[in-house]
PDB file of C-alpha atoms and ligand atoms in Angstrom:
ATOM      1  CA  MET A   3       0.000   0.000   0.000  1.00 59.00           C
ATOM      2  CA  ALA A   4       1.316   3.437  -0.973  1.00 67.00           C
ATOM      3  CA  SER A   5       2.227   5.418   2.119  1.00 76.00           C
ATOM      4  CA  PHE A   6       0.626   8.882   2.745  1.00 77.00           C
ATOM      5  CA  ASP A   7       3.282  11.516   2.185  1.00 83.00           C
ATOM      6  CA  LYS A   8       2.338  14.092   4.837  1.00 79.00           C
ATOM      7  CA  ASP A   9       5.059  16.502   3.740  1.00 83.00           C
ATOM      8  CA  SER A  10       3.985  16.770   0.094  1.00 88.00           C
ATOM      9  CA  LEU A  11       2.551  20.119  -0.997  1.00 89.00           C
ATOM     10  CA  SER A  12      -0.629  18.660  -2.516  1.00 90.00           C
ATOM     11  CA  ASN A  13      -1.438  16.592   0.599  1.00 89.00           C
ATOM     12  CA  THR A  14      -0.825  19.604   2.877  1.00 91.00           C
ATOM     13  CA  PHE A  15      -3.327  21.612   0.781  1.00 91.00           C
ATOM     14  CA  THR A  16      -5.846  18.736   0.712  1.00 92.00           C
ATOM     15  CA  VAL A  17      -5.748  18.358   4.511  1.00 91.00           C
ATOM     16  CA  ALA A  18      -6.011  22.160   4.985  1.00 93.00           C
ATOM     17  CA  LEU A  19      -8.965  22.307   2.563  1.00 94.00           C
ATOM     18  CA  LEU A  20     -10.756  19.400   4.264  1.00 95.00           C
ATOM     19  CA  LEU A  21     -10.225  20.993   7.650  1.00 95.00           C
ATOM     20  CA  CYS A  22     -11.657  24.302   6.389  1.00 96.00           C
ATOM     21  CA  LEU A  23     -14.668  22.498   4.919  1.00 96.00           C
ATOM     22  CA  VAL A  24     -15.375  20.572   8.124  1.00 96.00           C
ATOM     23  CA  CYS A  25     -15.022  23.744  10.242  1.00 96.00           C
ATOM     24  CA  SER A  26     -17.276  25.803   7.963  1.00 96.00           C
ATOM     25  CA  VAL A  27     -19.956  23.080   8.004  1.00 96.00           C
ATOM     26  CA  ILE A  28     -19.794  23.011  11.829  1.00 95.00           C
ATOM     27  CA  VAL A  29     -19.939  26.826  12.143  1.00 95.00           C
ATOM     28  CA  SER A  30     -22.814  27.190   9.640  1.00 95.00           C
ATOM     29  CA  GLY A  31     -24.667  24.312  11.320  1.00 94.00           C
ATOM     30  CA  ILE A  32     -24.372  26.012  14.709  1.00 95.00           C
ATOM     31  CA  ALA A  33     -25.441  29.396  13.226  1.00 93.00           C
ATOM     32  CA  VAL A  34     -28.537  27.827  11.635  1.00 94.00           C
ATOM     33  CA  ALA A  35     -29.379  25.856  14.793  1.00 94.00           C
ATOM     34  CA  LEU A  36     -29.060  28.959  16.996  1.00 93.00           C
ATOM     35  CA  LYS A  37     -31.088  31.268  14.740  1.00 93.00           C
ATOM     36  CA  PRO A  38     -34.501  30.533  16.329  1.00 90.00           C
ATOM     37  CA  GLN A  39     -32.952  31.107  19.786  1.00 92.00           C
ATOM     38  CA  GLN A  40     -31.406  34.396  18.615  1.00 92.00           C
ATOM     39  CA  GLN A  41     -34.750  35.565  17.218  1.00 89.00           C
ATOM     40  CA  ALA A  42     -36.513  34.576  20.454  1.00 89.00           C
ATOM     41  CA  ASN A  43     -33.910  36.520  22.485  1.00 91.00           C
ATOM     42  CA  LYS A  44     -34.332  39.552  20.222  1.00 91.00           C
ATOM     43  CA  ALA A  45     -38.115  39.456  20.636  1.00 91.00           C
ATOM     44  CA  LEU A  46     -37.749  39.097  24.417  1.00 93.00           C
ATOM     45  CA  ASP A  47     -35.328  42.024  24.474  1.00 94.00           C
ATOM     46  CA  GLN A  48     -37.806  44.265  22.592  1.00 96.00           C
ATOM     47  CA  LYS A  49     -40.574  43.286  25.012  1.00 97.00           C
ATOM     48  CA  GLN A  50     -38.304  44.200  27.940  1.00 96.00           C
ATOM     49  CA  ASN A  51     -37.522  47.576  26.340  1.00 96.00           C
ATOM     50  CA  ILE A  52     -41.220  48.318  25.853  1.00 97.00           C
ATOM     51  CA  LEU A  53     -42.068  47.299  29.432  1.00 97.00           C
ATOM     52  CA  ARG A  54     -39.173  49.352  30.847  1.00 96.00           C
ATOM     53  CA  ALA A  55     -40.244  52.456  28.901  1.00 96.00           C
ATOM     54  CA  ALA A  56     -43.735  51.959  30.316  1.00 96.00           C
ATOM     55  CA  GLY A  57     -42.294  51.712  33.839  1.00 95.00           C
ATOM     56  CA  MET A  58     -43.621  48.161  34.245  1.00 95.00           C
ATOM     57  CA  LEU A  59     -40.259  46.398  34.584  1.00 95.00           C
ATOM     58  CA  PRO A  60     -37.317  47.487  36.774  1.00 92.00           C
ATOM     59  CA  GLN A  61     -34.085  48.320  34.932  1.00 86.00           C
ATOM     60  CA  ASN A  62     -31.975  45.296  35.819  1.00 84.00           C
ATOM     61  CA  SER A  63     -34.637  42.714  36.425  1.00 88.00           C
ATOM     62  CA  SER A  64     -36.522  40.282  34.234  1.00 88.00           C
ATOM     63  CA  THR A  65     -39.555  40.185  36.561  1.00 93.00           C
ATOM     64  CA  ASP A  66     -41.635  42.921  38.176  1.00 93.00           C
ATOM     65  CA  ALA A  67     -42.050  43.430  41.941  1.00 90.00           C
ATOM     66  CA  GLU A  68     -44.779  40.768  41.989  1.00 92.00           C
ATOM     67  CA  GLY A  69     -42.596  38.243  40.172  1.00 93.00           C
ATOM     68  CA  ARG A  70     -44.436  38.450  36.833  1.00 95.00           C
ATOM     69  CA  THR A  71     -42.276  37.546  33.847  1.00 96.00           C
ATOM     70  CA  VAL A  72     -41.679  39.625  30.719  1.00 96.00           C
ATOM     71  CA  ASP A  73     -44.079  37.472  28.686  1.00 95.00           C
ATOM     72  CA  GLU A  74     -46.789  37.710  31.356  1.00 96.00           C
ATOM     73  CA  LEU A  75     -46.458  41.497  31.551  1.00 97.00           C
ATOM     74  CA  PHE A  76     -46.257  41.962  27.788  1.00 97.00           C
ATOM     75  CA  ALA A  77     -49.427  39.891  27.349  1.00 96.00           C
ATOM     76  CA  GLU A  78     -51.290  42.912  28.790  1.00 96.00           C
ATOM     77  CA  PHE A  79     -50.423  44.847  25.625  1.00 97.00           C
ATOM     78  CA  THR A  80     -52.202  44.729  22.285  1.00 97.00           C
ATOM     79  CA  VAL A  81     -49.909  45.395  19.327  1.00 97.00           C
ATOM     80  CA  ARG A  82     -51.487  47.191  16.345  1.00 97.00           C
ATOM     81  CA  VAL A  83     -50.263  48.624  13.060  1.00 98.00           C
ATOM     82  CA  VAL A  84     -51.251  52.283  12.640  1.00 98.00           C
ATOM     83  CA  ASP A  85     -51.424  54.409   9.486  1.00 98.00           C
ATOM     84  CA  LEU A  86     -49.338  57.428  10.470  1.00 98.00           C
ATOM     85  CA  ASP A  87     -51.151  59.818   8.104  1.00 98.00           C
ATOM     86  CA  THR A  88     -54.679  59.059   9.280  1.00 97.00           C
ATOM     87  CA  GLY A  89     -54.059  57.610  12.748  1.00 97.00           C
ATOM     88  CA  GLU A  90     -56.350  54.679  11.871  1.00 97.00           C
ATOM     89  CA  TYR A  91     -55.465  51.037  12.471  1.00 97.00           C
ATOM     90  CA  ARG A  92     -54.231  49.042   9.475  1.00 97.00           C
ATOM     91  CA  ASP A  93     -55.781  45.632  10.039  1.00 93.00           C
ATOM     92  CA  ASP A  94     -54.555  44.491   6.618  1.00 95.00           C
ATOM     93  CA  LEU A  95     -50.980  44.455   8.006  1.00 96.00           C
ATOM     94  CA  ASP A  96     -49.775  41.789  10.425  1.00 96.00           C
ATOM     95  CA  ALA A  97     -48.481  43.443  13.609  1.00 96.00           C
ATOM     96  CA  ALA A  98     -46.392  40.378  14.498  1.00 93.00           C
ATOM     97  CA  SER A  99     -44.254  40.613  11.391  1.00 93.00           C
ATOM     98  CA  PHE A 100     -44.457  44.323  10.473  1.00 96.00           C
ATOM     99  CA  ASP A 101     -41.102  46.113  10.763  1.00 96.00           C
ATOM    100  CA  PRO A 102     -41.436  49.933  10.638  1.00 97.00           C
ATOM    101  CA  ILE A 103     -37.685  50.502  10.314  1.00 97.00           C
ATOM    102  CA  ARG A 104     -37.495  48.202   7.298  1.00 97.00           C
ATOM    103  CA  ALA A 105     -40.600  49.889   5.838  1.00 98.00           C
ATOM    104  CA  ALA A 106     -38.868  53.279   6.106  1.00 98.00           C
ATOM    105  CA  LYS A 107     -36.160  52.002   3.745  1.00 97.00           C
ATOM    106  CA  ASP A 108     -38.707  50.958   1.095  1.00 97.00           C
ATOM    107  CA  SER A 109     -39.851  53.837  -1.104  1.00 97.00           C
ATOM    108  CA  ALA A 110     -43.208  52.106  -1.695  1.00 97.00           C
ATOM    109  CA  LEU A 111     -43.891  51.944   2.055  1.00 97.00           C
ATOM    110  CA  SER A 112     -42.533  55.311   3.160  1.00 98.00           C
ATOM    111  CA  VAL A 113     -42.382  59.007   2.283  1.00 98.00           C
ATOM    112  CA  ALA A 114     -39.363  61.266   1.851  1.00 98.00           C
ATOM    113  CA  LEU A 115     -39.228  64.082   4.398  1.00 98.00           C
ATOM    114  CA  SER A 116     -38.272  67.614   3.413  1.00 98.00           C
ATOM    115  CA  ALA A 117     -35.448  69.317   5.331  1.00 97.00           C
ATOM    116  CA  GLU A 118     -38.031  71.400   7.178  1.00 97.00           C
ATOM    117  CA  GLN A 119     -40.103  68.367   8.168  1.00 98.00           C
ATOM    118  CA  ASP A 120     -37.161  66.150   9.050  1.00 98.00           C
ATOM    119  CA  ILE A 121     -36.261  67.475  12.513  1.00 97.00           C
ATOM    120  CA  ALA A 122     -35.190  63.988  13.661  1.00 98.00           C
ATOM    121  CA  THR A 123     -32.946  63.421  10.582  1.00 98.00           C
ATOM    122  CA  LEU A 124     -34.743  60.308   9.353  1.00 98.00           C
ATOM    123  CA  ARG A 125     -34.746  61.138   5.618  1.00 97.00           C
ATOM    124  CA  ARG A 126     -37.763  58.850   5.089  1.00 98.00           C
ATOM    125  CA  ARG A 127     -40.731  58.086   7.311  1.00 98.00           C
ATOM    126  CA  GLU A 128     -42.650  54.815   7.104  1.00 98.00           C
ATOM    127  CA  ASN A 129     -46.353  55.114   6.161  1.00 98.00           C
ATOM    128  CA  ALA A 130     -47.354  52.800   8.988  1.00 98.00           C
ATOM    129  CA  SER A 131     -45.860  51.933  12.354  1.00 98.00           C
ATOM    130  CA  LEU A 132     -46.555  49.857  15.440  1.00 98.00           C
ATOM    131  CA  VAL A 133     -48.272  50.895  18.663  1.00 98.00           C
ATOM    132  CA  TYR A 134     -48.416  48.964  21.925  1.00 98.00           C
ATOM    133  CA  ILE A 135     -51.603  49.581  23.901  1.00 97.00           C
ATOM    134  CA  LYS A 136     -52.342  48.476  27.455  1.00 97.00           C
ATOM    135  CA  ARG A 137     -55.948  48.748  28.585  1.00 95.00           C
ATOM    136  CA  ASP A 138     -57.483  48.584  32.015  1.00 92.00           C
ATOM    137  CA  GLY A 139     -60.905  47.148  31.154  1.00 91.00           C
ATOM    138  CA  ASP A 140     -62.115  49.343  28.283  1.00 88.00           C
ATOM    139  CA  GLU A 141     -59.986  52.322  29.293  1.00 92.00           C
ATOM    140  CA  ILE A 142     -56.526  52.991  27.891  1.00 95.00           C
ATOM    141  CA  ASP A 143     -53.864  52.674  30.578  1.00 96.00           C
ATOM    142  CA  LYS A 144     -50.636  53.132  28.603  1.00 97.00           C
ATOM    143  CA  VAL A 145     -49.544  53.549  24.999  1.00 98.00           C
ATOM    144  CA  VAL A 146     -45.977  52.812  23.893  1.00 98.00           C
ATOM    145  CA  LEU A 147     -44.622  54.184  20.610  1.00 98.00           C
ATOM    146  CA  PRO A 148     -41.428  53.210  18.763  1.00 98.00           C
ATOM    147  CA  VAL A 149     -39.312  56.340  18.198  1.00 98.00           C
ATOM    148  CA  ARG A 150     -35.981  57.107  16.590  1.00 98.00           C
ATOM    149  CA  GLY A 151     -33.828  60.027  15.540  1.00 98.00           C
ATOM    150  CA  TYR A 152     -30.273  61.144  14.939  1.00 98.00           C
ATOM    151  CA  GLY A 153     -27.977  62.099  17.817  1.00 98.00           C
ATOM    152  CA  LEU A 154     -24.308  62.956  17.223  1.00 98.00           C
ATOM    153  CA  TRP A 155     -22.896  59.679  15.869  1.00 98.00           C
ATOM    154  CA  GLY A 156     -25.943  57.860  14.643  1.00 98.00           C
ATOM    155  CA  THR A 157     -29.620  57.078  15.086  1.00 98.00           C
ATOM    156  CA  LEU A 158     -31.013  56.458  18.553  1.00 98.00           C
ATOM    157  CA  PHE A 159     -33.774  53.808  18.609  1.00 98.00           C
ATOM    158  CA  GLY A 160     -36.167  53.623  21.525  1.00 98.00           C
ATOM    159  CA  TYR A 161     -39.662  53.599  22.953  1.00 98.00           C
ATOM    160  CA  LEU A 162     -41.721  56.479  24.310  1.00 98.00           C
ATOM    161  CA  ALA A 163     -44.498  55.507  26.715  1.00 98.00           C
ATOM    162  CA  LEU A 164     -47.533  57.712  27.398  1.00 98.00           C
ATOM    163  CA  ASP A 165     -49.893  57.653  30.348  1.00 97.00           C
ATOM    164  CA  ALA A 166     -53.645  57.135  30.060  1.00 96.00           C
ATOM    165  CA  ASP A 167     -54.272  60.854  29.382  1.00 96.00           C
ATOM    166  CA  LEU A 168     -52.063  60.621  26.248  1.00 97.00           C
ATOM    167  CA  GLN A 169     -50.541  63.924  27.375  1.00 97.00           C
ATOM    168  CA  THR A 170     -48.145  62.822  30.107  1.00 98.00           C
ATOM    169  CA  ILE A 171     -44.947  60.899  29.381  1.00 98.00           C
ATOM    170  CA  SER A 172     -44.702  57.634  31.266  1.00 97.00           C
ATOM    171  CA  GLY A 173     -41.094  56.940  30.240  1.00 97.00           C
ATOM    172  CA  LEU A 174     -38.494  57.026  27.483  1.00 98.00           C
ATOM    173  CA  GLY A 175     -35.757  54.469  26.865  1.00 97.00           C
ATOM    174  CA  PHE A 176     -33.313  53.717  24.053  1.00 98.00           C
ATOM    175  CA  TYR A 177     -32.326  50.182  23.107  1.00 96.00           C
ATOM    176  CA  ALA A 178     -29.727  51.060  20.468  1.00 97.00           C
ATOM    177  CA  HIS A 179     -27.561  54.099  19.826  1.00 98.00           C
ATOM    178  CA  ARG A 180     -23.962  55.053  19.015  1.00 98.00           C
ATOM    179  CA  GLU A 181     -23.518  58.015  21.364  1.00 98.00           C
ATOM    180  CA  THR A 182     -20.339  58.277  23.440  1.00 98.00           C
ATOM    181  CA  PRO A 183     -20.402  56.558  26.846  1.00 97.00           C
ATOM    182  CA  GLY A 184     -20.324  59.225  29.565  1.00 97.00           C
ATOM    183  CA  LEU A 185     -21.524  61.969  27.161  1.00 97.00           C
ATOM    184  CA  GLY A 186     -24.434  61.276  24.798  1.00 98.00           C
ATOM    185  CA  GLY A 187     -24.467  57.717  26.152  1.00 98.00           C
ATOM    186  CA  GLU A 188     -25.920  59.146  29.363  1.00 98.00           C
ATOM    187  CA  VAL A 189     -29.324  58.697  27.693  1.00 98.00           C
ATOM    188  CA  ASP A 190     -29.092  55.265  29.356  1.00 97.00           C
ATOM    189  CA  ASN A 191     -28.377  56.689  32.813  1.00 96.00           C
ATOM    190  CA  PRO A 192     -31.238  55.608  35.099  1.00 94.00           C
ATOM    191  CA  ARG A 193     -31.070  58.973  36.917  1.00 95.00           C
ATOM    192  CA  TRP A 194     -31.675  60.879  33.678  1.00 96.00           C
ATOM    193  CA  LYS A 195     -34.392  58.471  32.631  1.00 96.00           C
ATOM    194  CA  GLN A 196     -36.167  59.133  35.932  1.00 95.00           C
ATOM    195  CA  ALA A 197     -36.654  62.743  34.823  1.00 95.00           C
ATOM    196  CA  TRP A 198     -39.069  61.727  32.043  1.00 97.00           C
ATOM    197  CA  PRO A 199     -42.159  60.314  33.779  1.00 97.00           C
ATOM    198  CA  GLY A 200     -44.636  63.159  34.315  1.00 96.00           C
ATOM    199  CA  VAL A 201     -43.283  65.440  31.571  1.00 97.00           C
ATOM    200  CA  GLN A 202     -46.084  67.005  29.503  1.00 97.00           C
ATOM    201  CA  LEU A 203     -46.150  66.469  25.749  1.00 97.00           C
ATOM    202  CA  PHE A 204     -48.550  68.936  24.136  1.00 97.00           C
ATOM    203  CA  ASN A 205     -49.014  72.678  24.755  1.00 96.00           C
ATOM    204  CA  ASP A 206     -52.416  74.413  24.759  1.00 94.00           C
ATOM    205  CA  ALA A 207     -52.342  74.565  20.951  1.00 94.00           C
ATOM    206  CA  GLY A 208     -51.929  70.745  20.864  1.00 94.00           C
ATOM    207  CA  GLU A 209     -48.368  70.959  19.517  1.00 96.00           C
ATOM    208  CA  PRO A 210     -45.499  68.818  20.866  1.00 97.00           C
ATOM    209  CA  ALA A 211     -43.638  71.069  23.295  1.00 96.00           C
ATOM    210  CA  VAL A 212     -41.007  68.973  25.121  1.00 97.00           C
ATOM    211  CA  ARG A 213     -37.785  70.929  25.754  1.00 96.00           C
ATOM    212  CA  LEU A 214     -34.417  69.661  26.968  1.00 97.00           C
ATOM    213  CA  VAL A 215     -32.876  72.602  28.796  1.00 96.00           C
ATOM    214  CA  LYS A 216     -29.627  73.469  30.535  1.00 93.00           C
ATOM    215  CA  ARG A 217     -31.473  75.655  33.026  1.00 92.00           C
ATOM    216  CA  ARG A 218     -34.957  74.668  34.148  1.00 89.00           C
ATOM    217  CA  SER A 219     -37.769  77.230  34.389  1.00 89.00           C
ATOM    218  CA  PRO A 220     -39.076  77.936  37.917  1.00 89.00           C
ATOM    219  CA  GLN A 221     -41.430  75.168  39.067  1.00 85.00           C
ATOM    220  CA  SER A 222     -44.353  77.592  38.935  1.00 84.00           C
ATOM    221  CA  ALA A 223     -43.745  78.531  35.266  1.00 87.00           C
ATOM    222  CA  ALA A 224     -45.980  76.965  32.621  1.00 84.00           C
ATOM    223  CA  ALA A 225     -42.893  75.843  30.650  1.00 89.00           C
ATOM    224  CA  ALA A 226     -41.562  73.779  33.593  1.00 89.00           C
ATOM    225  CA  GLY A 227     -43.950  70.889  32.935  1.00 94.00           C
ATOM    226  CA  PHE A 228     -42.486  70.386  29.442  1.00 96.00           C
ATOM    227  CA  GLU A 229     -38.828  70.476  30.503  1.00 96.00           C
ATOM    228  CA  VAL A 230     -36.187  67.798  31.067  1.00 96.00           C
ATOM    229  CA  ASP A 231     -32.550  68.435  32.034  1.00 96.00           C
ATOM    230  CA  ALA A 232     -30.155  68.494  29.068  1.00 97.00           C
ATOM    231  CA  LEU A 233     -27.255  65.995  29.137  1.00 97.00           C
ATOM    232  CA  SER A 234     -24.116  67.872  30.105  1.00 94.00           C
ATOM    233  CA  GLY A 235     -21.373  67.925  27.456  1.00 94.00           C
ATOM    234  CA  ALA A 236     -23.750  66.348  24.949  1.00 97.00           C
ATOM    235  CA  THR A 237     -25.573  69.171  23.216  1.00 97.00           C
ATOM    236  CA  PHE A 238     -25.995  67.239  19.959  1.00 98.00           C
ATOM    237  CA  THR A 239     -27.458  64.142  21.590  1.00 98.00           C
ATOM    238  CA  THR A 240     -29.708  66.323  23.742  1.00 98.00           C
ATOM    239  CA  ARG A 241     -31.022  68.170  20.697  1.00 98.00           C
ATOM    240  CA  GLY A 242     -31.487  64.846  18.905  1.00 98.00           C
ATOM    241  CA  VAL A 243     -33.596  63.465  21.761  1.00 98.00           C
ATOM    242  CA  GLU A 244     -35.733  66.617  21.962  1.00 98.00           C
ATOM    243  CA  ASN A 245     -36.280  66.549  18.207  1.00 98.00           C
ATOM    244  CA  LEU A 246     -37.144  62.876  18.012  1.00 98.00           C
ATOM    245  CA  VAL A 247     -39.707  63.109  20.832  1.00 98.00           C
ATOM    246  CA  ASN A 248     -41.349  66.103  19.187  1.00 98.00           C
ATOM    247  CA  PHE A 249     -41.202  64.560  15.697  1.00 98.00           C
ATOM    248  CA  TRP A 250     -42.842  61.273  16.698  1.00 98.00           C
ATOM    249  CA  THR A 251     -45.572  62.930  18.744  1.00 98.00           C
ATOM    250  CA  GLY A 252     -46.184  65.512  16.010  1.00 98.00           C
ATOM    251  CA  GLU A 253     -48.337  65.561  12.880  1.00 97.00           C
ATOM    252  CA  LEU A 254     -45.845  63.524  10.829  1.00 98.00           C
ATOM    253  CA  GLY A 255     -45.437  60.943  13.580  1.00 98.00           C
ATOM    254  CA  PHE A 256     -48.094  59.499  15.876  1.00 98.00           C
ATOM    255  CA  GLY A 257     -49.900  62.874  16.291  1.00 98.00           C
ATOM    256  CA  PRO A 258     -52.983  61.862  14.240  1.00 98.00           C
ATOM    257  CA  PHE A 259     -53.187  58.522  16.116  1.00 98.00           C
ATOM    258  CA  ILE A 260     -52.867  60.206  19.541  1.00 98.00           C
ATOM    259  CA  LYS A 261     -55.570  62.758  18.598  1.00 96.00           C
ATOM    260  CA  ARG A 262     -57.898  59.990  17.447  1.00 96.00           C
ATOM    261  CA  LEU A 263     -57.408  58.004  20.685  1.00 95.00           C
ATOM    262  CA  LYS A 264     -57.921  61.155  22.779  1.00 93.00           C
ATOM    263  CA  ALA A 265     -61.171  61.910  20.941  1.00 92.00           C
ATOM    264  CA  GLU A 266     -62.347  58.297  21.427  1.00 86.00           C
ATOM    265  CA  ASN A 267     -61.498  58.422  25.132  1.00 77.00           C
ATOM    266  CA  ALA A 268     -63.102  61.820  25.743  1.00 72.00           C
TER     267      ALA A 268
HETATM  268  C1  FMN B 312     -14.588  62.044  21.698  1.00 53.88           C
HETATM  269  C2  FMN B 312     -15.798  62.910  21.804  1.00 53.88           C
HETATM  270  C3  FMN B 312     -17.041  62.316  21.915  1.00 53.88           C
HETATM  271  C4  FMN B 312     -18.198  63.092  22.002  1.00 53.88           C
HETATM  272  N1  FMN B 312     -19.411  62.497  22.090  1.00 53.88           N
HETATM  273  C5  FMN B 312     -20.529  63.254  22.133  1.00 53.88           C
HETATM  274  C6  FMN B 312     -21.822  62.654  22.173  1.00 53.88           C
HETATM  275  O1  FMN B 312     -21.988  61.432  22.219  1.00 53.88           O
HETATM  276  N2  FMN B 312     -22.887  63.480  22.147  1.00 53.88           N
HETATM  277  C7  FMN B 312     -22.770  64.849  22.100  1.00 53.88           C
HETATM  278  O2  FMN B 312     -23.782  65.535  22.059  1.00 53.88           O
HETATM  279  N3  FMN B 312     -21.556  65.425  22.114  1.00 53.88           N
HETATM  280  C8  FMN B 312     -20.446  64.680  22.128  1.00 53.88           C
HETATM  281  N4  FMN B 312     -19.231  65.258  22.103  1.00 53.88           N
HETATM  282  C9  FMN B 312     -19.146  66.693  22.346  1.00 53.88           C
HETATM  283  C10 FMN B 312     -19.514  67.539  21.193  1.00 53.88           C
HETATM  284  O3  FMN B 312     -18.527  67.417  20.248  1.00 53.88           O
HETATM  285  C11 FMN B 312     -19.684  68.983  21.711  1.00 53.88           C
HETATM  286  O4  FMN B 312     -18.457  69.425  22.170  1.00 53.88           O
HETATM  287  C12 FMN B 312     -20.678  69.049  22.828  1.00 53.88           C
HETATM  288  O5  FMN B 312     -21.898  68.613  22.342  1.00 53.88           O
HETATM  289  C13 FMN B 312     -20.815  70.436  23.429  1.00 53.88           C
HETATM  290  O6  FMN B 312     -21.734  70.278  24.491  1.00 53.88           O
HETATM  291  P1  FMN B 312     -21.934  71.300  25.707  1.00 53.88           P
HETATM  292  O7  FMN B 312     -22.256  72.627  25.065  1.00 53.88           O
HETATM  293  O8  FMN B 312     -23.090  70.717  26.463  1.00 53.88           O
HETATM  294  O9  FMN B 312     -20.677  71.306  26.502  1.00 53.88           O
HETATM  295  C14 FMN B 312     -18.089  64.496  22.009  1.00 53.88           C
HETATM  296  C15 FMN B 312     -16.823  65.101  21.914  1.00 53.88           C
HETATM  297  C16 FMN B 312     -15.699  64.319  21.806  1.00 53.88           C
HETATM  298  C17 FMN B 312     -14.370  64.992  21.701  1.00 53.88           C
END
């Protein structure tokens, strides 16, 4: 029997090639096998972000004070697709699979924003988006809206939660951004996030009026209710957050939907 010449060039290449093939099959197999788990983790993460924005889940916990899990708490929400122009529900679109961020990239499913309209630097806005509604019996208890907008280094993605009156902010949290830790990254600081619940959204004219300010107005001033402390050393991120909140609660964002719900609840 001919002996295997392990030092020959062709055999060295053959062994290296076989090894590469075996390794790539193993790695791809693992990637495919783990995909459902990755998707489940991603979905769980989004649910946690929504619950945290709504103040229903503590920051570093996966259960609430009564021990209810993320899935149990999230089951209290109804997820709907909303037409952003009319504020009406789009029952022809499946809320479970609809992705507003992907829709914004498709010219058939989104509109281009003019420079004047585009205060959150989105370039395009999806025609429809998702809303997460929690009811207490027939009454609305909380509404959570997906929001996004440009900071200094990139787009911040998050959720804005509103109280039952659809006028008071219940919470704001970002799940992805590229701001600098310690500067713009302070959007994740629990102390800063605590400043959001109770902030008023709309002025007497019904326009979004949230302001992020370096110096707060006196408590007695009408403007005080709309104000949140700016992030120090992060003027660009601060402006980005102010703009994105006001964009998504305005006429081009969820404004028509919020008005419709308010009128229904009145
Ligand atoms: C390395 C580096 C990272 C920065 N990251 C941010 C940031 O994430 N967000 C931001 O608004 N400003 C950031 N800045 C600061 C801005 O460039 C700018 O100086 C700042 O917004 C001024 O804010 P102030 O007027 O509140 O001091 C960064 C600056 C440097 C040098």
